[in-house]
Structure formats: structure tokens, C-alpha cells
Amino acid sequence: MNWNHRLALLVLCLLWAGIASAADRITSTTRPTVELTLEPAHEILKTDEARTLYLKVGLKGHGATDKKRAPVNVALVLDRSGSMQGEKIRHAKEAAIMFIDRLADEDIVSVVTYDSTVHVLVPATRCTDKEYLRQLIGGIEAGGNTALYGGVAKGAAEIRKFHSKESANRIILLSDGLANVGPSSSEELATLGVSLAKEGISISTIGLGLDYNEDLMNKLAMAGDGNPAFAEKPSDLANFFDRELRSVTEIVATDLAIKLRVADGIRPVRVLGDRGDVHGQTVTFRLNQVYHDWENYFIVELDVPATHEARKEIVHGTAQYHDLIGRREAQTEARAVVRTSASVEEVEKSRNDRVVAAAILLVAAERTVEAVKLRDEGNIEQARQVLVKNADWVATNAAQLPAEFQIQLQSVGERSAVDAQNLDAENYQRQRKVMQTESQGSLWNVKQ
Amino acid sequence: MNRRLPVILMLLVLVPVVGLGWLGLRLQSAEQRVVERRLRESLDDRLALQRLVLQRHLIDVERDLARQFADADQWSPEQHDALRRTHPLVVETFVLSPGAELLHPRLSETLSSRERDLVRQLNAFLRANPMLFVRAADEADASDRPATQGWSVRYDGSGLAIFFWRRTLTGAIAGIEVARSRLMADLVALLPDTPTSGDAEAGSFRLVDENGAVIYQWGRHEPESARLPDGQMTLDPPFAAWRFEYFLPADYFAAPSGGRLAFWAALAAGGVLILALAFALLREHSREMREAAQRVHFVNQVSHELKTPLTNIRLHAELLDESTDDSDPEARRRLDIIVAESQRLSRLIDNVLTFGREGRGMLTLQVRTVCLDDLVREIVERFRPVLRSSGIEIETALDAPQPVPCDPDAVGQILGNLIANVEKYAADGRHLAITTTQAKDCIVVQVADRGPGVPGHARERIFEPFCRLDDGLTARAAGTGIGLTIARKLAHLHGGSLELVQWQNGCTFELRLPIPDREAMRS
């Protein structure tokens, strides 16, 4: 073989390598970590008829397996005030130990306990010496006031020590009472939550018993898309910590920015639950994280004018996010398309039951929040009426849906009816926690 | 005398103990004050360090924000949005033109509640910082421009509204409304935590906001709710509305109780020791006193025992003396000696007994009305043989015939002692003169000799008990040294006196016995 031949062979080899790797790269991106879906409630609209159309914007995560998941950076912030003495602190310690036991070596954990003062029991550290961590947690004793703000501030400081874009950063806050040392209003805590969320630190809250401030805890959680939880009995704590563990270890993407460009002529009215911003033809949302195999969604209300276009793209959506599995910035997009038809049956058949069910759920949740506001102002009768009407409305609208959705929505309607019956002074303290946590959980798609 | 000693001893015990105790307490409290001062200084130092840490953080934040906002007036709304979404401290961004028009955010037709809040805050900001904005006409004067960046901290009725602003290159003011609770949380993150084990801070420290409410606290101590802080330290401006406060538990400055206990124990031990010594001294003293008393008692007993046989001897000697004539001069002489010696012995015993009685306070006079001249004559007669054998010439001049009240035995003892002294010490003068005179209110008896006299410095000493002036060369007779003591005491008992009026070239003793009023005598 002369030199020309060798050169040709070399070039061919390089070319093959290039094609192969390109092919490899193409085939390896089988599925994006985050899947964006845009689903209108009706895919077919009646010709020349204006209507309100709900659009579901869904984000679902993929890619986490038992062997491959993003490392977590968790701060457990535990209340050890006097009211936690006895069963409560015992169960809390057990739940915390169980939580840590199931973390991996690369995960980073810190434990902060607080009563009138704050103690960084375990400064941020890798989970390698679990026995030592168990001992430290076992030694927690309760007694004193509730410096919740200080606890969260110190917990956030611990997270920041190993703060990384490549890990899921979360504070898990447990409290059974009212914050009374340090800033204690829900606005101040919510501001702190929002500010931490900007750094990708989310807060999940677990309120234990009937004496904690659910507005404060829920707002704190929702500011960063964390999970607010209401644990009525100390023995429930283990379940909630378990849920948190699953939640935080199944985060596949963080820092999501979703933008919808709505076609001219169509007016975006609002985002249900007030979870997004409408600026002219653009709707923007932010989401702190998406979980593996769990869909987080928003519902946008659109005003669609009468049209006779056979096919129309109504919305073009893009989602930018940080992929924790692939460890890179990524982007995905989707489009929503509707068709028109003169046939009413076709319009009916094109109904997307899932979207309708989701819309009903969110509207019911909005109404529950409104009822709570009325009841807080003292308008018990008005609040009751809102809830009763809500129960009826849910029942009526669920009736047109297939059985599987009816079952889910049935419990929503029943809950509303139960809420209506428990607005009296004796029951409201507990019921309010149930109503707020569940409605806000629905609106913010808290992972179950 | 027995009273004084316990008093002295008690003082001896109390004074050092009390003195030491007082000194010790003074020292302790002085030490305490020093310790307190040092602890306070150390506390203040530590707080100052914390404050420095917080100040440095605030400076870092300021620098970061200033850098970000250098060209903020050129930003698009999306860039503002991006900063608002990503910067943890930013609640809202704003840009004001040099003429105080709001360039960003562009407000919608109907203000949302958030926008209304912002407008309100910005109005307040403008009112608080008028010097930042100049009218269009004055823009040209660049040298007059005030500071280029800073914080604006204002009390908003419910809390602090915190703004950061920066003047851009074009003169616009760009800034942010700061998330107060996030800024506070970042400060809290820098402050110490409180371990539950022993090495936590013993006091209670807190960072307190503009309303006096606690932002964060650390330290083991839990002060009562109404208590005022033991000290405080504000942050530097513009955050001087926030301050540190500290509370110290009551025993923060206390010396370890062991030290105090040791001090009191040592003092008590010392006191007990001194008390023991005092008691030992007292016991020793009373033992000695008892022994002395025993000795005195013994002597008195002996004297009493001696008196009875002596009285017998004298009685029989004197009887024999009366019944013996001068036919046997040798016998006479021997009898004279027996009488004289037994009289002397008698005197000695009387002196001792009198002295003993005087010491026990039991000396009394048996007063009778007596003619003193007769008494003197009698005594002189008694001493005549002895004096004659010593070669002493006797001269008397008696002029006190009036009977006066006195104790004749006592006066006899006085005169007897005086004459005996002359015989013992002034025999060389070979002369004894006794004169009696009677003045209006007293009788004066003088006993004079021509012996060696008495040195001037010893004039009073000779009256003290047990004192004998011993001129070694001429020391002759044995003496007890109590003769003059007794004599003076007996004179004083009469209300009179015994003085040495002439002491050179011979002694003259003068005895004065007062004569009471005739009226009193009669009654």
C-alpha cells in the first residue's frame, strides 16, 4: 500500500469515527430529562365560536434510576421546643434517623435543632458515618421557645456550604408550634423562602399537631416549590419524612423557566392558582424542580376568538432547565395545535378528560382558598356557601367525565362538603390546616 | 484586776479577726471588680468582633450590588426581570432619572398592589434622599455631585425599608428594594449557634431589630422577659437601628464558690486559733493567780499560826520583865532582848497580816478616842531598849494632848514601822526625833533621823510594796519591804497622809491625822 492509500484509509477511519460518535450521540438522547406537554381541554373547537379554553402545561421528569440519581444536599431543621417533649420528639428523632439511613454516601446532610436558640447539631457533612449521626440525633432533648426563623437561616447556611447546581438542595423544616423568637410573620418567612428559592434551595415543611401556623409553613414551602405537609399525629412523621426522601431523591431537573408564546388574537387570561405571569401574549412560569415520573402542571385560561381556520397553532412553549442527570443546561419545547369543526359531537369527543379533571381540581382548590379567607374574616355563612356550591359544582362537572376521573374528583367534592360542616370554632383549627394544605398542595402539585 | 484581763483578751481575739475579715472582704470585692471589668471588656471585645463580621458581610453585599448596577439604566426590562428572579436580596429593581422620574419599572395603567407598594416606597425614598436629585438646570455642575452609592434605611411604620442605590454613569439612580428578612438571615448565618453541651456561651446574646424584637439569639442563659440588657452595641450606620444586646446571669461575675469558702474557712480557723491562744493565756493567768493567792493565803495562815505562840511568849516575857528587878543585870539584859525581839516578831507578823488583809480589801479600823501623845510615849518606851542598844539617841517634843479619834493599834503600827526603819537603816545617824503638833484640823507627827537619807528619785518608790533600797555596803537587817506601804495605807484609812518631807542628810516622815469636826465627833 502506498502513502496515498494510507492517507485515504486514515481519512475514512476518522470519518467513520465522526459519524459513529454523531450517531451515538443522536441515539443516546432517547428521552429528554424533562418532557414538556401542552394539552388543550378540547383539541377540536366549534367553527366560528368564541370560547374559553383551558390549556394544561405539563412538565414531567425522566431519567432517575436506582443506580443513577442526582446527589442531594439536605438540611433537617427540627423543632425541639418545650411543646415537642415526649412522643413528638421521639418520633421526630426516629423519622430523622430513618431518613438519614437511606441516604447514600455522596449525599450531604446537616441537622439543625432549635428552641429559643439554634444549635447546628450536624454541620453539613457527607453521609459516611451514619452511626455517629444517629448518636447525635438520639441525644436531642426538648424544652424552650421556638426560634423558627433562626433555624431556617442556619439550615440555609449549612446548605450553602456545599451548594451546587449538580445537587438537589432542600431544607426540611419540622415544627409543632408558633414561631415566637425572631421574625415570625408569614410574610417575612415567605420572603426568605422566595429568596432561597432563587438560589435553588427549596423548603419542605412538616407541621406537627394542631398548634402550628399553617399559613407560615405553607407559604414558606410554596415559595420554593417545596412540599407543605400536615402531620396530625407524631406517628405520621415517619411517613412524611419518607415522602420527603422519595421526593428529594427523585429530582431530575432544577431551575425551570417556562415561556409560552400565545398566538396573536388569542388572549391569555390568567394562570389558575396564580402560579404564572401574563405579559401581553407571553405567559411565564418558574418551577424549582421536577421529579422523576411525576408531572407538575399549570393550567392557563385562554380566550379564543371565533375562528374558522382548519388548523391553528395556538401556543408555542419552551422550557429551559438544568438537567441534574445529564449535568448540563437543556431546553425543550412543545406546541399546542387546535382544529375547528362544525360538528358538535366531534368537539365533544375531542375533550381531553385529564385536562378537564385537572382544571376542575384547580378551580375547586382556588375556591377552597377563597372560603378560608372568608372564614378567617368571620363570614362563616358565606364561606360555607362557597364550599357547598363548590361541592355541587365539582359533582356536576365530574359527572360528564369517565369513571376513573370521577372517583378522583368525588373525593374532592366530598372534602369540600366536609369542610363546609367544620367551620365552627371547635373544628376550624384543625379543618383550616386540612383545607389550606390540601388546596395549596393541589394548586402547587405537591408530590404525594 | 481580774476584770481587765478577759476584756483585753477578747479585744486581742476580736481585733485581728474582725480586722482580717474586713480586709479580706475589701480585697475580695476589689478583686471582684477587676474580674468584672475584665470579663466585661472581653464580652465587649467578642461582640465587637461579631459586629465586625456582620459589617464586613454588609460591605461585601454593597460591593456586589454596586458592581451589578453600574450600568443598570441601560438595561432592558428583561434584564431587570432576570436580576429580580436570580438575586436573593432583590425584591424589586428601580431606575430613577436624575430628575426623579421613574424609568423602571414601567407602571401599568392600573397599579397592582405590588406596584402600589413600590411607588409608596420610592416616594419615601425620594423624600429621604432629596440631595440625590438635581433639577435639569443644575445638571451641568458635576463637581457638586454627592455620594455615588449607598444604603437608604428608613423606618416604615412596621419595620425597616432597606434600599440600595447607585448612581450610574449617566447620573440616573438605579437601585433595589432589599429583601430585609433575607439580609437578616444572612447576618444570622454568621452568628454563633448554641450547642446543648457545656461549652455554650454562659450569657444570653441577641441581635435585635428596629422594633426591639429579637432577630436571633444565642447563649445558654434565658433572661426573664422584663429585664433590661446588661449591655448593648449597635451596628454601624446605616444599620444602627439593629443592635446587639446581652444579658448576663446573676452568677456570671461570681468568684467560684470554692474560693470564697476557702477564705471564710481560713478566717474562721484563724479566729478559732487566736481564741484558743487567748483561752490558754487566760487559763495560764488564772492558774498563776491561783498559785499566788495560795501563797498569800499560806503566808497569812502561817502568820496567824505564829501569832498565838508569839502572844504567849510576849505575855510571859513582859510579866517576867515586870517582876524582875535590876538585881541581875545579865538576866535583865537577856529579858530585854527577848521582849524586844518578840515585839519585833510581833510587828512583822502584824505587818504581814495587815498587808494580807489590805490585799483582800478587808482592812478596817477600830476607832477609839485616844490621846496621841500618850500613844507616842508608850511606843517610844517599847522601843527604848532596842534603840539604846543601837546607840540611837531619842528626842521627843510632844504637843498634842487633845484626844482624837483613831485606831491606836493602827497608829501604833505606823509609828512602829517608822521607828523600826530608823533602827534598821539610819542607825548611823545616832539620832531619832519625834514631834507631835496639833493644828486646827489635824495632828502632825514627825519622825526624823540623821541617817543617810533617800535618793531623790526613790522618794515615792519606798512606799511601794516589796521595795527596799539596798545600799549594799550597809545592808544589815532583813526586811520585807512592806513597812512603809502598810504605814501609808493605814494613814490613808484614817483620812490622813504619810509623806517623806525631808530626805537629804536624814529622813523626816510626816504623819497627818485629821481631826473631825467637834460637832461630828459628838454625834
PDB file of C-alpha atoms in Angstrom, chain B residues 212-439:
ATOM      1  CA  GLY B 212     -36.670  45.889  69.789  1.00  0.00           C
ATOM      2  CA  ALA B 213     -37.807  42.432  68.691  1.00  0.00           C
ATOM      3  CA  VAL B 214     -35.319  39.629  68.721  1.00  0.00           C
ATOM      4  CA  ILE B 215     -33.981  38.602  65.326  1.00  0.00           C
ATOM      5  CA  TYR B 216     -31.755  35.862  66.657  1.00  0.00           C
ATOM      6  CA  GLN B 217     -30.349  34.843  69.998  1.00  0.00           C
ATOM      7  CA  TRP B 218     -27.580  32.622  71.244  1.00  0.00           C
ATOM      8  CA  GLY B 219     -26.201  31.566  74.627  1.00  0.00           C
ATOM      9  CA  ARG B 220     -27.362  29.266  77.385  1.00  0.00           C
ATOM     10  CA  HIS B 221     -28.919  31.885  79.638  1.00  0.00           C
ATOM     11  CA  GLU B 222     -32.673  32.560  79.463  1.00  0.00           C
ATOM     12  CA  PRO B 223     -33.348  36.028  80.924  1.00  0.00           C
ATOM     13  CA  GLU B 224     -36.730  36.974  82.417  1.00  0.00           C
ATOM     14  CA  SER B 225     -38.906  38.798  79.963  1.00  0.00           C
ATOM     15  CA  ALA B 226     -38.977  42.270  81.507  1.00  0.00           C
ATOM     16  CA  ARG B 227     -35.278  42.511  82.176  1.00  0.00           C
ATOM     17  CA  LEU B 228     -33.179  45.305  80.731  1.00  0.00           C
ATOM     18  CA  PRO B 229     -29.999  44.272  78.927  1.00  0.00           C
ATOM     19  CA  ASP B 230     -26.693  44.390  80.742  1.00  0.00           C
ATOM     20  CA  GLY B 231     -25.058  45.908  77.695  1.00  0.00           C
ATOM     21  CA  GLN B 232     -25.657  46.681  74.056  1.00  0.00           C
ATOM     22  CA  MET B 233     -23.818  47.592  70.906  1.00  0.00           C
ATOM     23  CA  THR B 234     -25.428  48.982  67.765  1.00  0.00           C
ATOM     24  CA  LEU B 235     -24.324  48.048  64.282  1.00  0.00           C
ATOM     25  CA  ASP B 236     -22.607  50.746  62.281  1.00  0.00           C
ATOM     26  CA  PRO B 237     -24.737  53.129  60.254  1.00  0.00           C
ATOM     27  CA  PRO B 238     -26.830  52.882  58.236  1.00  0.00           C
ATOM     28  CA  PHE B 239     -27.946  49.781  60.112  1.00  0.00           C
ATOM     29  CA  ALA B 240     -27.666  51.404  63.507  1.00  0.00           C
ATOM     30  CA  ALA B 241     -31.335  50.552  64.134  1.00  0.00           C
ATOM     31  CA  TRP B 242     -30.155  46.971  64.682  1.00  0.00           C
ATOM     32  CA  ARG B 243     -28.138  46.229  67.767  1.00  0.00           C
ATOM     33  CA  PHE B 244     -26.662  43.526  69.879  1.00  0.00           C
ATOM     34  CA  GLU B 245     -27.902  43.117  73.415  1.00  0.00           C
ATOM     35  CA  TYR B 246     -26.579  40.858  76.094  1.00  0.00           C
ATOM     36  CA  PHE B 247     -27.910  39.562  79.365  1.00  0.00           C
ATOM     37  CA  LEU B 248     -25.747  38.034  81.995  1.00  0.00           C
ATOM     38  CA  PRO B 249     -26.935  35.550  84.616  1.00  0.00           C
ATOM     39  CA  ALA B 250     -26.649  36.678  88.243  1.00  0.00           C
ATOM     40  CA  ASP B 251     -23.670  34.461  88.914  1.00  0.00           C
ATOM     41  CA  TYR B 252     -21.741  35.430  85.768  1.00  0.00           C
ATOM     42  CA  PHE B 253     -19.222  37.513  87.684  1.00  0.00           C
ATOM     43  CA  ALA B 254     -19.204  35.486  90.869  1.00  0.00           C
ATOM     44  CA  ALA B 255     -15.912  34.157  92.054  1.00  0.00           C
ATOM     45  CA  PRO B 256     -16.001  30.387  92.171  1.00  0.00           C
ATOM     46  CA  SER B 257     -17.741  29.497  95.426  1.00  0.00           C
ATOM     47  CA  GLY B 258     -14.816  27.336  96.395  1.00  0.00           C
ATOM     48  CA  GLY B 259     -12.536  30.358  96.695  1.00  0.00           C
ATOM     49  CA  ARG B 260     -14.942  32.239  98.872  1.00  0.00           C
ATOM     50  CA  LEU B 261     -15.487  29.242 101.067  1.00  0.00           C
ATOM     51  CA  ALA B 262     -11.734  28.827 101.454  1.00  0.00           C
ATOM     52  CA  PHE B 263     -11.399  32.422 102.567  1.00  0.00           C
ATOM     53  CA  TRP B 264     -14.090  32.181 105.212  1.00  0.00           C
ATOM     54  CA  ALA B 265     -12.778  28.808 106.377  1.00  0.00           C
ATOM     55  CA  ALA B 266      -9.277  30.227 106.765  1.00  0.00           C
ATOM     56  CA  LEU B 267     -10.614  33.220 108.640  1.00  0.00           C
ATOM     57  CA  ALA B 268     -12.674  31.012 110.935  1.00  0.00           C
ATOM     58  CA  ALA B 269      -9.701  28.755 111.543  1.00  0.00           C
ATOM     59  CA  GLY B 270      -7.537  31.766 112.332  1.00  0.00           C
ATOM     60  CA  GLY B 271     -10.172  33.104 114.670  1.00  0.00           C
ATOM     61  CA  VAL B 272     -10.515  29.794 116.428  1.00  0.00           C
ATOM     62  CA  LEU B 273      -6.731  29.601 116.784  1.00  0.00           C
ATOM     63  CA  ILE B 274      -6.497  33.051 118.304  1.00  0.00           C
ATOM     64  CA  LEU B 275      -9.410  32.253 120.587  1.00  0.00           C
ATOM     65  CA  ALA B 276      -7.666  29.075 121.687  1.00  0.00           C
ATOM     66  CA  LEU B 277      -4.496  31.006 122.402  1.00  0.00           C
ATOM     67  CA  ALA B 278      -6.455  33.569 124.369  1.00  0.00           C
ATOM     68  CA  PHE B 279      -8.107  30.854 126.394  1.00  0.00           C
ATOM     69  CA  ALA B 280      -4.755  29.220 127.057  1.00  0.00           C
ATOM     70  CA  LEU B 281      -3.380  32.565 128.187  1.00  0.00           C
ATOM     71  CA  LEU B 282      -6.384  33.102 130.423  1.00  0.00           C
ATOM     72  CA  ARG B 283      -6.064  29.676 131.934  1.00  0.00           C
ATOM     73  CA  GLU B 284      -2.369  30.161 132.481  1.00  0.00           C
ATOM     74  CA  HIS B 285      -3.000  33.518 134.055  1.00  0.00           C
ATOM     75  CA  SER B 286      -5.711  32.268 136.371  1.00  0.00           C
ATOM     76  CA  ARG B 287      -3.526  29.347 137.344  1.00  0.00           C
ATOM     77  CA  GLU B 288      -0.762  31.734 138.268  1.00  0.00           C
ATOM     78  CA  MET B 289      -3.247  33.910 140.069  1.00  0.00           C
ATOM     79  CA  ARG B 290      -4.498  30.912 141.954  1.00  0.00           C
ATOM     80  CA  GLU B 291      -0.974  29.915 142.904  1.00  0.00           C
ATOM     81  CA  ALA B 292      -0.188  33.421 144.065  1.00  0.00           C
ATOM     82  CA  ALA B 293      -3.395  33.506 146.053  1.00  0.00           C
ATOM     83  CA  GLN B 294      -2.461  30.173 147.550  1.00  0.00           C
ATOM     84  CA  ARG B 295       0.925  31.504 148.507  1.00  0.00           C
ATOM     85  CA  VAL B 296      -0.552  34.602 150.097  1.00  0.00           C
ATOM     86  CA  HIS B 297      -3.113  32.540 151.887  1.00  0.00           C
ATOM     87  CA  PHE B 298      -0.353  30.248 153.133  1.00  0.00           C
ATOM     88  CA  VAL B 299       1.651  33.169 154.436  1.00  0.00           C
ATOM     89  CA  ASN B 300      -1.373  34.561 156.193  1.00  0.00           C
ATOM     90  CA  GLN B 301      -2.143  31.216 157.678  1.00  0.00           C
ATOM     91  CA  VAL B 302       1.434  30.857 158.848  1.00  0.00           C
ATOM     92  CA  SER B 303       1.365  34.287 160.329  1.00  0.00           C
ATOM     93  CA  HIS B 304      -1.872  33.526 162.139  1.00  0.00           C
ATOM     94  CA  GLU B 305      -0.372  30.306 163.418  1.00  0.00           C
ATOM     95  CA  LEU B 306       2.677  32.184 164.584  1.00  0.00           C
ATOM     96  CA  LYS B 307       0.694  34.876 166.320  1.00  0.00           C
ATOM     97  CA  THR B 308      -0.742  32.749 169.104  1.00  0.00           C
ATOM     98  CA  PRO B 309       2.563  31.306 170.390  1.00  0.00           C
ATOM     99  CA  LEU B 310       4.149  34.694 169.963  1.00  0.00           C
ATOM    100  CA  THR B 311       1.468  36.368 172.016  1.00  0.00           C
ATOM    101  CA  ASN B 312       2.156  33.803 174.735  1.00  0.00           C
ATOM    102  CA  ILE B 313       5.871  34.475 174.587  1.00  0.00           C
ATOM    103  CA  ARG B 314       5.377  38.211 174.790  1.00  0.00           C
ATOM    104  CA  LEU B 315       2.903  37.916 177.615  1.00  0.00           C
ATOM    105  CA  HIS B 316       5.167  35.839 179.737  1.00  0.00           C
ATOM    106  CA  ALA B 317       8.236  37.842 178.762  1.00  0.00           C
ATOM    107  CA  GLU B 318       6.542  41.061 179.756  1.00  0.00           C
ATOM    108  CA  LEU B 319       5.252  39.614 183.002  1.00  0.00           C
ATOM    109  CA  LEU B 320       8.662  38.341 183.760  1.00  0.00           C
ATOM    110  CA  ASP B 321      10.034  41.746 182.879  1.00  0.00           C
ATOM    111  CA  GLU B 322       7.780  43.426 185.375  1.00  0.00           C
ATOM    112  CA  SER B 323       8.535  41.034 188.147  1.00  0.00           C
ATOM    113  CA  THR B 324      12.267  41.182 187.691  1.00  0.00           C
ATOM    114  CA  ASP B 325      14.246  43.882 189.360  1.00  0.00           C
ATOM    115  CA  ASP B 326      17.601  45.197 188.419  1.00  0.00           C
ATOM    116  CA  SER B 327      19.484  42.898 190.787  1.00  0.00           C
ATOM    117  CA  ASP B 328      20.557  40.573 187.976  1.00  0.00           C
ATOM    118  CA  PRO B 329      21.711  42.793 185.163  1.00  0.00           C
ATOM    119  CA  GLU B 330      22.540  39.869 182.928  1.00  0.00           C
ATOM    120  CA  ALA B 331      19.066  38.459 183.363  1.00  0.00           C
ATOM    121  CA  ARG B 332      17.614  41.848 182.780  1.00  0.00           C
ATOM    122  CA  ARG B 333      19.588  42.229 179.588  1.00  0.00           C
ATOM    123  CA  ARG B 334      18.534  38.881 178.300  1.00  0.00           C
ATOM    124  CA  LEU B 335      14.957  39.632 179.169  1.00  0.00           C
ATOM    125  CA  ASP B 336      15.134  42.946 177.364  1.00  0.00           C
ATOM    126  CA  ILE B 337      16.355  41.167 174.288  1.00  0.00           C
ATOM    127  CA  ILE B 338      13.612  38.552 174.483  1.00  0.00           C
ATOM    128  CA  VAL B 339      10.994  41.261 174.842  1.00  0.00           C
ATOM    129  CA  ALA B 340      12.414  43.384 172.093  1.00  0.00           C
ATOM    130  CA  GLU B 341      12.814  40.544 169.646  1.00  0.00           C
ATOM    131  CA  SER B 342       9.414  39.136 170.358  1.00  0.00           C
ATOM    132  CA  GLN B 343       7.959  42.606 169.889  1.00  0.00           C
ATOM    133  CA  ARG B 344       9.714  42.819 166.576  1.00  0.00           C
ATOM    134  CA  LEU B 345       8.455  39.456 165.565  1.00  0.00           C
ATOM    135  CA  SER B 346       5.041  40.554 166.586  1.00  0.00           C
ATOM    136  CA  ARG B 347       5.314  43.645 164.437  1.00  0.00           C
ATOM    137  CA  LEU B 348       6.452  41.691 161.471  1.00  0.00           C
ATOM    138  CA  ILE B 349       3.584  39.314 161.768  1.00  0.00           C
ATOM    139  CA  ASP B 350       1.159  42.211 162.175  1.00  0.00           C
ATOM    140  CA  ASN B 351       2.541  43.836 159.082  1.00  0.00           C
ATOM    141  CA  VAL B 352       2.187  40.684 157.052  1.00  0.00           C
ATOM    142  CA  LEU B 353      -1.309  40.085 158.296  1.00  0.00           C
ATOM    143  CA  THR B 354      -2.295  43.690 157.703  1.00  0.00           C
ATOM    144  CA  PHE B 355      -0.827  43.557 154.228  1.00  0.00           C
ATOM    145  CA  GLY B 356      -2.737  40.401 153.522  1.00  0.00           C
ATOM    146  CA  ARG B 357      -5.960  41.867 154.810  1.00  0.00           C
ATOM    147  CA  GLU B 358      -5.375  45.033 152.812  1.00  0.00           C
ATOM    148  CA  GLY B 359      -4.849  42.992 149.692  1.00  0.00           C
ATOM    149  CA  ARG B 360      -8.129  41.236 150.251  1.00  0.00           C
ATOM    150  CA  GLY B 361      -9.811  44.532 150.948  1.00  0.00           C
ATOM    151  CA  MET B 362     -10.570  43.500 154.492  1.00  0.00           C
ATOM    152  CA  LEU B 363      -8.575  46.151 156.320  1.00  0.00           C
ATOM    153  CA  THR B 364     -10.721  48.154 158.789  1.00  0.00           C
ATOM    154  CA  LEU B 365     -10.039  50.497 161.641  1.00  0.00           C
ATOM    155  CA  GLN B 366     -11.214  50.128 165.219  1.00  0.00           C
ATOM    156  CA  VAL B 367     -11.664  53.769 166.092  1.00  0.00           C
ATOM    157  CA  ARG B 368     -11.326  54.947 169.706  1.00  0.00           C
ATOM    158  CA  THR B 369     -10.740  58.358 171.135  1.00  0.00           C
ATOM    159  CA  VAL B 370      -7.137  58.426 172.211  1.00  0.00           C
ATOM    160  CA  CYS B 371      -4.571  60.960 173.263  1.00  0.00           C
ATOM    161  CA  LEU B 372      -1.833  60.823 170.728  1.00  0.00           C
ATOM    162  CA  ASP B 373       0.968  61.993 172.996  1.00  0.00           C
ATOM    163  CA  ASP B 374       0.283  59.110 175.344  1.00  0.00           C
ATOM    164  CA  LEU B 375       0.411  56.747 172.439  1.00  0.00           C
ATOM    165  CA  VAL B 376       3.715  58.094 171.245  1.00  0.00           C
ATOM    166  CA  ARG B 377       5.198  57.851 174.716  1.00  0.00           C
ATOM    167  CA  GLU B 378       4.096  54.253 175.026  1.00  0.00           C
ATOM    168  CA  ILE B 379       5.626  53.271 171.725  1.00  0.00           C
ATOM    169  CA  VAL B 380       8.844  55.084 172.469  1.00  0.00           C
ATOM    170  CA  GLU B 381       9.100  53.233 175.719  1.00  0.00           C
ATOM    171  CA  ARG B 382       8.661  49.968 173.977  1.00  0.00           C
ATOM    172  CA  PHE B 383      11.438  50.701 171.542  1.00  0.00           C
ATOM    173  CA  ARG B 384      13.764  52.312 174.061  1.00  0.00           C
ATOM    174  CA  PRO B 385      15.848  49.201 174.784  1.00  0.00           C
ATOM    175  CA  VAL B 386      16.350  48.369 171.137  1.00  0.00           C
ATOM    176  CA  LEU B 387      17.238  51.903 170.212  1.00  0.00           C
ATOM    177  CA  ARG B 388      19.575  52.190 173.142  1.00  0.00           C
ATOM    178  CA  SER B 389      21.422  49.062 172.088  1.00  0.00           C
ATOM    179  CA  SER B 390      21.812  50.555 168.608  1.00  0.00           C
ATOM    180  CA  GLY B 391      23.218  53.724 170.014  1.00  0.00           C
ATOM    181  CA  ILE B 392      20.326  55.890 168.872  1.00  0.00           C
ATOM    182  CA  GLU B 393      19.512  58.928 170.959  1.00  0.00           C
ATOM    183  CA  ILE B 394      15.767  59.662 171.297  1.00  0.00           C
ATOM    184  CA  GLU B 395      14.403  63.147 171.390  1.00  0.00           C
ATOM    185  CA  THR B 396      10.678  63.880 171.754  1.00  0.00           C
ATOM    186  CA  ALA B 397       8.658  67.076 171.619  1.00  0.00           C
ATOM    187  CA  LEU B 398       5.050  66.301 172.215  1.00  0.00           C
ATOM    188  CA  ASP B 399       2.313  68.856 171.844  1.00  0.00           C
ATOM    189  CA  ALA B 400      -0.875  67.038 171.045  1.00  0.00           C
ATOM    190  CA  PRO B 401      -2.646  66.417 174.305  1.00  0.00           C
ATOM    191  CA  GLN B 402      -6.138  66.545 172.802  1.00  0.00           C
ATOM    192  CA  PRO B 403      -7.736  63.156 172.498  1.00  0.00           C
ATOM    193  CA  VAL B 404      -8.664  62.402 168.906  1.00  0.00           C
ATOM    194  CA  PRO B 405     -10.487  59.544 167.264  1.00  0.00           C
ATOM    195  CA  CYS B 406      -8.183  56.992 165.693  1.00  0.00           C
ATOM    196  CA  ASP B 407      -7.277  53.364 165.727  1.00  0.00           C
ATOM    197  CA  PRO B 408      -4.443  53.202 168.324  1.00  0.00           C
ATOM    198  CA  ASP B 409      -3.230  49.823 167.090  1.00  0.00           C
ATOM    199  CA  ALA B 410      -3.028  51.128 163.560  1.00  0.00           C
ATOM    200  CA  VAL B 411      -1.262  54.338 164.585  1.00  0.00           C
ATOM    201  CA  GLY B 412       0.989  52.225 166.745  1.00  0.00           C
ATOM    202  CA  GLN B 413       1.760  50.068 163.711  1.00  0.00           C
ATOM    203  CA  ILE B 414       2.571  53.178 161.646  1.00  0.00           C
ATOM    204  CA  LEU B 415       4.898  54.660 164.231  1.00  0.00           C
ATOM    205  CA  GLY B 416       6.362  51.280 164.976  1.00  0.00           C
ATOM    206  CA  ASN B 417       7.267  50.735 161.340  1.00  0.00           C
ATOM    207  CA  LEU B 418       8.803  54.202 161.066  1.00  0.00           C
ATOM    208  CA  ILE B 419      10.918  53.743 164.170  1.00  0.00           C
ATOM    209  CA  ALA B 420      11.918  50.237 163.134  1.00  0.00           C
ATOM    210  CA  ASN B 421      13.098  51.623 159.825  1.00  0.00           C
ATOM    211  CA  VAL B 422      15.246  54.182 161.638  1.00  0.00           C
ATOM    212  CA  GLU B 423      16.749  51.387 163.683  1.00  0.00           C
ATOM    213  CA  LYS B 424      17.367  49.309 160.569  1.00  0.00           C
ATOM    214  CA  TYR B 425      18.645  51.900 158.094  1.00  0.00           C
ATOM    215  CA  ALA B 426      19.516  55.133 159.947  1.00  0.00           C
ATOM    216  CA  ALA B 427      21.361  53.837 162.975  1.00  0.00           C
ATOM    217  CA  ASP B 428      24.480  55.647 161.885  1.00  0.00           C
ATOM    218  CA  GLY B 429      22.795  58.955 162.484  1.00  0.00           C
ATOM    219  CA  ARG B 430      22.512  58.062 166.187  1.00  0.00           C
ATOM    220  CA  HIS B 431      19.503  60.288 166.465  1.00  0.00           C
ATOM    221  CA  LEU B 432      15.744  59.966 166.416  1.00  0.00           C
ATOM    222  CA  ALA B 433      13.411  62.917 166.926  1.00  0.00           C
ATOM    223  CA  ILE B 434       9.635  62.566 167.289  1.00  0.00           C
ATOM    224  CA  THR B 435       7.475  65.647 167.415  1.00  0.00           C
ATOM    225  CA  THR B 436       3.740  65.989 167.640  1.00  0.00           C
ATOM    226  CA  THR B 437       1.807  69.164 166.946  1.00  0.00           C
ATOM    227  CA  GLN B 438      -1.828  69.867 166.817  1.00  0.00           C
ATOM    228  CA  ALA B 439      -3.173  72.100 164.147  1.00  0.00           C
TER     229      ALA B 439
END
